[in-house]
Short mmCIF file of C-alpha atoms in Angstrom, two decimals:
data_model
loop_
_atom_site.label_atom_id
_atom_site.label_comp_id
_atom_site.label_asym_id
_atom_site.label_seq_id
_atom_site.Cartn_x
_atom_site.Cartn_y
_atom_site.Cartn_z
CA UNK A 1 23.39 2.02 20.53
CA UNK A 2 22.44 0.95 24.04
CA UNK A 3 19.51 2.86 25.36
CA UNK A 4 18.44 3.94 21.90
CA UNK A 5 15.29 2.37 22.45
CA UNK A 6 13.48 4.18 19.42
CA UNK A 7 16.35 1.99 17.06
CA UNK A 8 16.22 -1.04 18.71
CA UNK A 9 12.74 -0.62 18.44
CA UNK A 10 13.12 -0.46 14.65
CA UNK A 11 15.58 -2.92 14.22
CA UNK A 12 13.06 -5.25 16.36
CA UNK A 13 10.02 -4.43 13.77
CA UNK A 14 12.18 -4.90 10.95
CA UNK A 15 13.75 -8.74 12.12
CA UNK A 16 10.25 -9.52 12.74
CA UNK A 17 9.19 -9.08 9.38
CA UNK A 18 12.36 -10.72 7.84
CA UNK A 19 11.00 -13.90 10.09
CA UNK A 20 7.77 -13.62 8.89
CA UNK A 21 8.71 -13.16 5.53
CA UNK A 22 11.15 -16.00 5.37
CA UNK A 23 8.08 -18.58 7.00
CA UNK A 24 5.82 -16.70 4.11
CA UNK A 25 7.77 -17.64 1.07
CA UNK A 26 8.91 -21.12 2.24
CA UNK A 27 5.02 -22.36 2.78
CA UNK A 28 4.14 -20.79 -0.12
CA UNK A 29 6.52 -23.27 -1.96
CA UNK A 30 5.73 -26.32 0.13
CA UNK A 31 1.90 -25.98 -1.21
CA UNK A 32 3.07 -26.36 -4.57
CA UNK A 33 4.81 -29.26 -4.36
CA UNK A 34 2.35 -31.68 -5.35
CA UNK A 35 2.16 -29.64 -8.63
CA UNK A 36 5.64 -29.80 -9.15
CA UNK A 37 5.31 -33.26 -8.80
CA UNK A 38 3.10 -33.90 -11.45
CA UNK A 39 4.66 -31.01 -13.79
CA UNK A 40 8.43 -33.33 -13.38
CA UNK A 41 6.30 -36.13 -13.60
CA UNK A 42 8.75 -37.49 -10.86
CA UNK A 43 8.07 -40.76 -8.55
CA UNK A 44 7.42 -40.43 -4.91
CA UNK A 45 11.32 -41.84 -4.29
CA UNK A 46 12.72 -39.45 -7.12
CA UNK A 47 10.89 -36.74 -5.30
CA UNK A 48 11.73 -38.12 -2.21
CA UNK A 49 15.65 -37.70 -3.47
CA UNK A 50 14.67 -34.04 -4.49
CA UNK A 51 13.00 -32.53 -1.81
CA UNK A 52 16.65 -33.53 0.28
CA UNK A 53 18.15 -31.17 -1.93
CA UNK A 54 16.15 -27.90 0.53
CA UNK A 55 17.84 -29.72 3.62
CA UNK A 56 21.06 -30.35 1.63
CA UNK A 57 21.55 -26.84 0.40
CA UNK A 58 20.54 -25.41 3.93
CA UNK A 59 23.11 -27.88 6.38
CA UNK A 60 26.12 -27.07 3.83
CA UNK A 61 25.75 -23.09 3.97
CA UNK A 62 24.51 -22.63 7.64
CA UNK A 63 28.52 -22.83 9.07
CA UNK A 64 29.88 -20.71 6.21
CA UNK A 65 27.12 -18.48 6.66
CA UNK A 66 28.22 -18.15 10.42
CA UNK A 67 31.67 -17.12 9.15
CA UNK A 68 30.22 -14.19 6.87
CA UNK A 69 27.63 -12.69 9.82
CA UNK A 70 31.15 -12.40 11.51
CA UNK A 71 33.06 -11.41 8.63
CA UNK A 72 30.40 -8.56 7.37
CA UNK A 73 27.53 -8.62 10.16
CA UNK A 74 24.43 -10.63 9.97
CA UNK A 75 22.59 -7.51 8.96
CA UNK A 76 23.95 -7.07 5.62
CA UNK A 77 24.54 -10.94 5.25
CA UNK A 78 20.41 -11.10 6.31
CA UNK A 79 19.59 -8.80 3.46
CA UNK A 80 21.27 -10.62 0.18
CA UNK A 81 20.06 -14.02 1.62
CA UNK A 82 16.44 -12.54 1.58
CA UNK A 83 17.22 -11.21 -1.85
CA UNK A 84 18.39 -14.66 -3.01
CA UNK A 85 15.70 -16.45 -1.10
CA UNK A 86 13.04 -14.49 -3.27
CA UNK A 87 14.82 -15.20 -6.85
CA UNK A 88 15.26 -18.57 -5.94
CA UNK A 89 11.65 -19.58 -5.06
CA UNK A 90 11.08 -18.78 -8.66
CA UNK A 91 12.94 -21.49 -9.68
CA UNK A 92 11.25 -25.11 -9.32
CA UNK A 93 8.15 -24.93 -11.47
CA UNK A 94 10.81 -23.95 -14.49
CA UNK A 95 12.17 -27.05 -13.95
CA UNK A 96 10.85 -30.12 -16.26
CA UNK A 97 12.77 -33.34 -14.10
CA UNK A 98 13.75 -34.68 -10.95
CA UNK A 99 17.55 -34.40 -11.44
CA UNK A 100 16.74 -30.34 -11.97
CA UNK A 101 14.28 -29.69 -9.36
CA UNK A 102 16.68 -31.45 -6.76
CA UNK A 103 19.81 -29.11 -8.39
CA UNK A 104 17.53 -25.49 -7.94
CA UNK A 105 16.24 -27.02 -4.69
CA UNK A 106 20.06 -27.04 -3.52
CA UNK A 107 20.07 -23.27 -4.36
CA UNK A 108 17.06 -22.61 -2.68
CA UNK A 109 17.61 -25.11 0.61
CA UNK A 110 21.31 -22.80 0.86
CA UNK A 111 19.22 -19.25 0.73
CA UNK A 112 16.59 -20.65 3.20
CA UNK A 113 19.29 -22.00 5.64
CA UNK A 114 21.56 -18.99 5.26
CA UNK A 115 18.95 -16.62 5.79
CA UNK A 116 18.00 -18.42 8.74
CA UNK A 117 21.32 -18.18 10.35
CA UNK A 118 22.01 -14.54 9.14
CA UNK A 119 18.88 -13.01 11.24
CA UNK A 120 19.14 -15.25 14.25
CA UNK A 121 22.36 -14.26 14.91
CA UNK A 122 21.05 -10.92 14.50
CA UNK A 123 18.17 -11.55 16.75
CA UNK A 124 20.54 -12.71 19.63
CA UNK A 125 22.33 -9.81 19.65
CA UNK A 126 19.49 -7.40 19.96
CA UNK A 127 18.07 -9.84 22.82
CA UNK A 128 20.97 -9.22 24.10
CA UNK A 129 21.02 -5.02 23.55
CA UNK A 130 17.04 -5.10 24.80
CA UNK A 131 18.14 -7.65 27.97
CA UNK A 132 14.73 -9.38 27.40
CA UNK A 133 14.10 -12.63 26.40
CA UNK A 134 12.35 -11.81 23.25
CA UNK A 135 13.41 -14.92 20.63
CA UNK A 136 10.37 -16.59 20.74
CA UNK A 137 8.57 -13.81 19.26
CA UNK A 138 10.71 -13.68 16.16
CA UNK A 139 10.20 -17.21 15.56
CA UNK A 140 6.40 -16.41 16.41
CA UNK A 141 6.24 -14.26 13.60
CA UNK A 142 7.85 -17.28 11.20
CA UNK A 143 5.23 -19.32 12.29
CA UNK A 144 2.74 -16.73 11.38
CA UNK A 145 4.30 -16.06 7.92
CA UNK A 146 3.95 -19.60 7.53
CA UNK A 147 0.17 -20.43 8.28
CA UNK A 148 -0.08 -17.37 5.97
CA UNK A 149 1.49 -18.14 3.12
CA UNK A 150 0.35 -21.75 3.18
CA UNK A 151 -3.21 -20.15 3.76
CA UNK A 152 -2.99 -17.96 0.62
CA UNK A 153 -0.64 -20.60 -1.57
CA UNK A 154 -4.02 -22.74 -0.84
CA UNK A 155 -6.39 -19.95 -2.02
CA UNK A 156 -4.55 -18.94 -5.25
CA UNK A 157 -3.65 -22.59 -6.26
CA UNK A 158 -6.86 -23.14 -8.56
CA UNK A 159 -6.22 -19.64 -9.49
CA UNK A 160 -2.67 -19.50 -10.67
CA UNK A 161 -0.28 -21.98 -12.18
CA UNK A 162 3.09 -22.93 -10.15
CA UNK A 163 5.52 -20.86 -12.11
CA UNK A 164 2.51 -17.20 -11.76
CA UNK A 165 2.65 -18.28 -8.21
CA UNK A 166 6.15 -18.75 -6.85
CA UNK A 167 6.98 -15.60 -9.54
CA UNK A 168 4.35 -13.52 -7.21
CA UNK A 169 6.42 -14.59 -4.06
CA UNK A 170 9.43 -13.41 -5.98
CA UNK A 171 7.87 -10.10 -6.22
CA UNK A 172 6.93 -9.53 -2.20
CA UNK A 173 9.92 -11.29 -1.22
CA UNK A 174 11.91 -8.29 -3.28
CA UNK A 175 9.32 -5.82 -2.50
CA UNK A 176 9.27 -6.60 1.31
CA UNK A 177 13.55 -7.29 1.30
CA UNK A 178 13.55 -3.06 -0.49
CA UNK A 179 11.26 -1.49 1.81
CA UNK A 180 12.80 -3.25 5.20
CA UNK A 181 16.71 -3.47 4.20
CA UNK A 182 17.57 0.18 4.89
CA UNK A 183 17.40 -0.35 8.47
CA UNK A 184 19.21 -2.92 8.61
CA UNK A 185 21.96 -1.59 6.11
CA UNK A 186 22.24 1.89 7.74
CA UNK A 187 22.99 0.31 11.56
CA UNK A 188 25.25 -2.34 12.66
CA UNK A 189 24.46 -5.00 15.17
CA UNK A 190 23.57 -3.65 18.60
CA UNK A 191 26.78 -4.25 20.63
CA UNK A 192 26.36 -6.85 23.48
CA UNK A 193 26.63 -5.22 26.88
CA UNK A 194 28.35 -7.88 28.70
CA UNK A 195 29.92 -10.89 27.15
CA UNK A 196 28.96 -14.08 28.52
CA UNK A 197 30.84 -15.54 31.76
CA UNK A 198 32.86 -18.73 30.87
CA UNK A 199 31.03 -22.07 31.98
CA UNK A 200 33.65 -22.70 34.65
CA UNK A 201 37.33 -21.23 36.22
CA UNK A 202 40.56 -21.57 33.49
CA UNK A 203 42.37 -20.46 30.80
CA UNK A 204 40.89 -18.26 28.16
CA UNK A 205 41.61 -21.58 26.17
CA UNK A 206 39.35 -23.87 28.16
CA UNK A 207 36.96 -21.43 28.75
CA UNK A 208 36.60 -21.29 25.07
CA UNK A 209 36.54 -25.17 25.10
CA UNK A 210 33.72 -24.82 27.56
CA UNK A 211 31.72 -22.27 25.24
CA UNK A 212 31.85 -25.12 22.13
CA UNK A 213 30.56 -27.90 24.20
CA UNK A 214 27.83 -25.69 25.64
CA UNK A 215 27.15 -24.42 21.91
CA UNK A 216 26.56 -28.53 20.94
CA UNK A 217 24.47 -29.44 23.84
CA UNK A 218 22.27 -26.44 23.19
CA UNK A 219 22.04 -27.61 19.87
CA UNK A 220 20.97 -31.08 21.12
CA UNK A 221 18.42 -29.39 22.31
CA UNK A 222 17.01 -27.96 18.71
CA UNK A 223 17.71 -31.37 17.46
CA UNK A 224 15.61 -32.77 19.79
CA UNK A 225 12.86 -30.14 19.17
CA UNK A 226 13.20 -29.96 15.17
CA UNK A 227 13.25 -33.99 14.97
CA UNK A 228 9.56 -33.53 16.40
CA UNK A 229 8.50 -30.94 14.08
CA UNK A 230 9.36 -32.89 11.34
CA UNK A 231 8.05 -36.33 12.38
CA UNK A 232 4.39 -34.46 12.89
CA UNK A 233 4.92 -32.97 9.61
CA UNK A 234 5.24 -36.00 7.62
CA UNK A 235 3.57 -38.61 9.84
CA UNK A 236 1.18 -37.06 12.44
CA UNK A 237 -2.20 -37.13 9.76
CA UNK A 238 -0.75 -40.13 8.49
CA UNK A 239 -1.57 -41.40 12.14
CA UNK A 240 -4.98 -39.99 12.75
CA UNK A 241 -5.70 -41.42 9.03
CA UNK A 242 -4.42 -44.80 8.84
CA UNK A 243 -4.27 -46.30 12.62
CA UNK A 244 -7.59 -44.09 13.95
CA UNK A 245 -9.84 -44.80 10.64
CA UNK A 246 -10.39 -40.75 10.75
CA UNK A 247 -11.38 -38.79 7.44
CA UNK A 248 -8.92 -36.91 5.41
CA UNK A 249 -9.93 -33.21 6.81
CA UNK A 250 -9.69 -34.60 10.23
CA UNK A 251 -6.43 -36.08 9.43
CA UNK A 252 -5.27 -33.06 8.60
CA UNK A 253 -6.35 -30.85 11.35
CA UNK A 254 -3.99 -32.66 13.11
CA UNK A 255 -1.01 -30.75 12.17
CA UNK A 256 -2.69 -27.62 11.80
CA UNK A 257 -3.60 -28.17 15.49
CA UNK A 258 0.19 -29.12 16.39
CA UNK A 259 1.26 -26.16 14.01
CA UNK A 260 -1.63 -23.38 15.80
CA UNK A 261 -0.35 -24.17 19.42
CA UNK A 262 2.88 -23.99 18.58
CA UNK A 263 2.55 -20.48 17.13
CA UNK A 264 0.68 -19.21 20.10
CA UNK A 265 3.40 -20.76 22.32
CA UNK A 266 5.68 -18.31 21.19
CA UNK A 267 3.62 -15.23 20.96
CA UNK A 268 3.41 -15.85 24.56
CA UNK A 269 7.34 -17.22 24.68
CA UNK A 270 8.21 -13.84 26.32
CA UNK A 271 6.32 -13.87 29.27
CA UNK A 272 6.71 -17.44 29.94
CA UNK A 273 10.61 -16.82 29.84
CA UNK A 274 10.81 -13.63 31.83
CA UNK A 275 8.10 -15.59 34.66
CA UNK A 276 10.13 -19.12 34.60
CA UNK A 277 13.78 -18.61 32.98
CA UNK A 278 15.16 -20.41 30.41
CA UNK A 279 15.82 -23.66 32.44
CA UNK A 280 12.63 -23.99 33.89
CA UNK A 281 11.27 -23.03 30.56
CA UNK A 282 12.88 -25.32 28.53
CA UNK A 283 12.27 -28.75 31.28
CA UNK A 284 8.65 -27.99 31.41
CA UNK A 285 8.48 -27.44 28.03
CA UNK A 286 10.26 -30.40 27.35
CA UNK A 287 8.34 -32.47 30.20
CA UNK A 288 4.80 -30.84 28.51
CA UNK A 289 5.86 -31.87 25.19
CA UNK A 290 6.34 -35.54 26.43
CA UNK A 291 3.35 -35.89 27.95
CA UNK A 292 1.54 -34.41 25.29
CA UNK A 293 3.18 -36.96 22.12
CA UNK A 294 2.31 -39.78 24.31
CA UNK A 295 -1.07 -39.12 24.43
CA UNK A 296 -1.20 -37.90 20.43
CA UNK A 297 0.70 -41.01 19.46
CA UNK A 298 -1.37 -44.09 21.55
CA UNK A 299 -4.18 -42.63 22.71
CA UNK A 300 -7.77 -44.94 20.93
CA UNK A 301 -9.20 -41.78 19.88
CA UNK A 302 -8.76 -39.06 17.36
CA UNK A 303 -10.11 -36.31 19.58
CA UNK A 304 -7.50 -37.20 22.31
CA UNK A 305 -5.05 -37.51 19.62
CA UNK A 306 -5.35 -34.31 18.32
CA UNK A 307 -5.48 -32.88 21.99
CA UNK A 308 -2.51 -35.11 22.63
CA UNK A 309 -0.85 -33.08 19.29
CA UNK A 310 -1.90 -29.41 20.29
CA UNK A 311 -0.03 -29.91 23.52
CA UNK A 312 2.94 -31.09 21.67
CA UNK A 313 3.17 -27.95 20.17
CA UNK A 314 2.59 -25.84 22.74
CA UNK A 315 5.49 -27.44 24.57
CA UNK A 316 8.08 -27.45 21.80
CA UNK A 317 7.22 -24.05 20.83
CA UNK A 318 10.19 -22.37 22.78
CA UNK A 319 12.82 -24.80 22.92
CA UNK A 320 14.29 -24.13 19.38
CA UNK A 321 14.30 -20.08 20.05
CA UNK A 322 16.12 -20.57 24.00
CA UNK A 323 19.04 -23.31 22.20
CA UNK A 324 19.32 -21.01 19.64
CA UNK A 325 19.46 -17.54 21.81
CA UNK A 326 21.79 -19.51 24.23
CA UNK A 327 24.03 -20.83 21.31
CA UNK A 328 24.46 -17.47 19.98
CA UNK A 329 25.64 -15.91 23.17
CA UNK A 330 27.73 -18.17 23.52
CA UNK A 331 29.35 -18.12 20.36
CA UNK A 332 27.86 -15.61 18.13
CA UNK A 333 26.74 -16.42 14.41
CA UNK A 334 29.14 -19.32 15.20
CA UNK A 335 27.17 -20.43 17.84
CA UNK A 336 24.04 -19.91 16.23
CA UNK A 337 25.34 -21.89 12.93
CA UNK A 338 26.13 -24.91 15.28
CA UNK A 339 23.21 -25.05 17.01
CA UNK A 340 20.97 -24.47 13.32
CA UNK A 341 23.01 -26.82 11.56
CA UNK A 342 22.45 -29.90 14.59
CA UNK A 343 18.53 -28.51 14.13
CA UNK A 344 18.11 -28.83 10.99
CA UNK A 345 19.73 -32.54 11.17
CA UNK A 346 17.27 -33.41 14.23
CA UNK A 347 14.53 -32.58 10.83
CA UNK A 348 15.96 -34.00 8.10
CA UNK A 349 16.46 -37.77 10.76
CA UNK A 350 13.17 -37.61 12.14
CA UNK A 351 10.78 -38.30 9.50
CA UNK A 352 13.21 -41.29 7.96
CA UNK A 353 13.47 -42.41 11.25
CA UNK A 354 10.05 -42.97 11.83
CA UNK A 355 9.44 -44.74 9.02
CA UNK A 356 11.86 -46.88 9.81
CA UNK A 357 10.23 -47.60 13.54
CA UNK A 358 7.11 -47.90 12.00
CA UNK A 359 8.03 -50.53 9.42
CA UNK A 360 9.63 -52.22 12.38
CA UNK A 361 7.02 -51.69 15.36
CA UNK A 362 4.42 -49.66 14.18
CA UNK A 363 3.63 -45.96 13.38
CA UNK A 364 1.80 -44.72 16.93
CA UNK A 365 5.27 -46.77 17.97
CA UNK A 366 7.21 -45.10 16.36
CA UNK A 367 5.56 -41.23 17.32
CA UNK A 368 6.66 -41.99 20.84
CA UNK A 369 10.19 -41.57 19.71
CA UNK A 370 8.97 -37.92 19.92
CA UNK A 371 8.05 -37.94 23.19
CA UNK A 372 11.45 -39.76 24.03
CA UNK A 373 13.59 -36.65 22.67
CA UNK A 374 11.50 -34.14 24.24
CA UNK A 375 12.05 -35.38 27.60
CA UNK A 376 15.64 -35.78 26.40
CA UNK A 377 16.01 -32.03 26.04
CA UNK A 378 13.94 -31.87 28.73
CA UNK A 379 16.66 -33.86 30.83
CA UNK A 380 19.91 -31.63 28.57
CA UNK A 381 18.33 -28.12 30.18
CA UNK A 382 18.12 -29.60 34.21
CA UNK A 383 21.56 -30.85 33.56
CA UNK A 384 23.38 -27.37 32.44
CA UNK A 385 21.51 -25.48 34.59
CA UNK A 386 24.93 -24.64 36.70
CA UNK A 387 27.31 -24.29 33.78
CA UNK A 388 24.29 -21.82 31.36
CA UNK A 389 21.75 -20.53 34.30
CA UNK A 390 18.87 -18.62 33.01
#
């Protein structure tokens, strides 16, 4: 398969839209949820309880999903996660309680997180066929699918009840998952050309040793960069609303600002890799991202704030794609599962977490524990620069 370029080509298209299609369906159900809130007639703290079951359902499958990309290949283990992501996106507005919506929401959170693993450890390997750092533009293209589907869940809302909605998402999801699957199912994974040099001189054993430990700081690094995205999620218009007396459109312009730079930071990922490296990418990034949370978190006014947020995004857009790349190098799907599963923790701790600060110090406080990780994972990349250069 090396050199094929028309095929990797293909295979490149095709990933692209199972990213984009995966960000697309998972927006469209996060606009609903207020709907489903008042259709369960659920409390905040009961829906509080359910909404864990998404992050529940996605930490428990991501390592046994790693074992079936090696087991079968992430290609064909991409395509039935797709398949089951779209039936089970159907599923909450058919629900009539808390207890139920948290129960289908485990189903759902296990096809979201399984999916997620399944075609980035098929992404890594065709970085690796193509020898270009090209990760950020896959998780570009989730971004994209995202501001999309939230953009046209928002549209059709008024229109269309929960259950006609989600049902329509069904229907793409299976309609997109038909028309791209062949590709996938007719080709394996491209072959790596050259398996990655052990961290240090030893034993096969230790140099295996070396591999895991690399694998967990690289997904320190996604924890540090997911525990962002969620804090902004849940608290960053909260901030611009309650502390900076700003309306509720401005308030939320805030994430949309965080969420807009952070897509065009990795449509232009590639280039910024291939100019700087992964290191250097990942420390300024890192650095950036500090700098810019500080600002968005104690700056007086909303203007700065929102500034402050944009450049947030813009320098946490690559670090989740580079731990995850590096991860699955490493390690394969095992190495991608790792480094997903300690991501996907660094979400589900930051937005408790910050409540707790904030009840404790106070909210534009508590934001700066933001900041704090970013430079962390700043700090993580200058410090394995020797043992994963890049």
């Amino acid at each position: 398969m090396p050199g094929n370029g028309s095929l990797l080509s293909r295979l490149r298209l095709v990933l692209t839209v199972f990213f984009a299609l995966d960000g697309f369906v998972f927006a469209g159900w996060v606009v609903r949820i207020p709907d489903i809130k008042e259709q369960t007639h659920a409390s905040a703290g009961a829906l509080g309880l359910a909404l864990l079951g998404v992050s529940a359902g996605a930490v428990v499958t991501m390592t046994l999903t790693g074992r079936l990309c090696r087991r079968y290949g992430s290609h064909r283990v991409t395509v039935v996660c797709a398949v089951l992501l779209s039936l089970s996106v159907a599923l909450p507005p058919l629900t009539h309680s808390a207890l139920a919506l948290g129960l289908v929401l485990l189903a759902f959170g296990a096809a979201y997180g399984s999916i997620n693993v399944a075609f980035n450890s098929a992404a890594v390997d065709l970085v690796a066929a193509l020898r270009r750092p090209i990760m950020p533009s896959f998780h570009a293209a989730f971004s994209l699918g995202g501001m999309v589907g939230a953009g046209l869940g928002g549209l059709v809302a008024g229109l269309l009840t929960p259950t006609e909605h989600l049902f329509c998402l069904t229907l793409i999801g299976l309609l997109v998952t038909t028309l791209a699957a062949p590709t996938l199912l007719r080709h394996e994974p491209p072959r790596r050309p050259d398996p990655e040099p052990a961290p240090g001189p030893g034993t096969p054993s230790r140099a295996a040793r070396g591999h895991r430990r690399l694998v967990v700081v690289f997904g320190l690094i996604a924890l540090c960069t997911a525990y962002g995205e969620g804090a902004m999620a849940d608290w960053g218009a909260l901030h611009l609303k309650q502390d900076l007396g700003t309306s509720a459109a401005v308030a939320a312009a805030g994430y949309a600002c965080f969420a807009l730079a952070m897509t065009l930071g990795r449509l232009t990922g590639t280039t910024l890799l291939e100019r700087l490296g992964r290191t250097r990418t990942v420390v300024v990034g890192g650095s950036t991202a500090a700098v810019g949370m500080l600002a968005g978190s104690l700056a007086p006014s909303p203007w700065a704030t929102l500034a402050g947020y944009a450049v947030t995004g813009l320098g946490l857009a690559n670090l989740f794609p580079v731990a995850v790349e590096r991860a699955g190098a490493l390690a394969g799907p095992d190495g991608v599962a790792t480094a997903s599963t300690l991501g996907y923790g660094g979400m589900l701790l930051g937005p408790p977490a910050i409540g707790f600060l904030a009840e404790w110090l106070s909210l534009s406080a508590a934001l700066t524990s933001v900041a704090v990780l970013a430079g962390i994972a700043a700090l993580i990349g200058f410090a394995v620069r020797d043992v994963a250069p890049g």
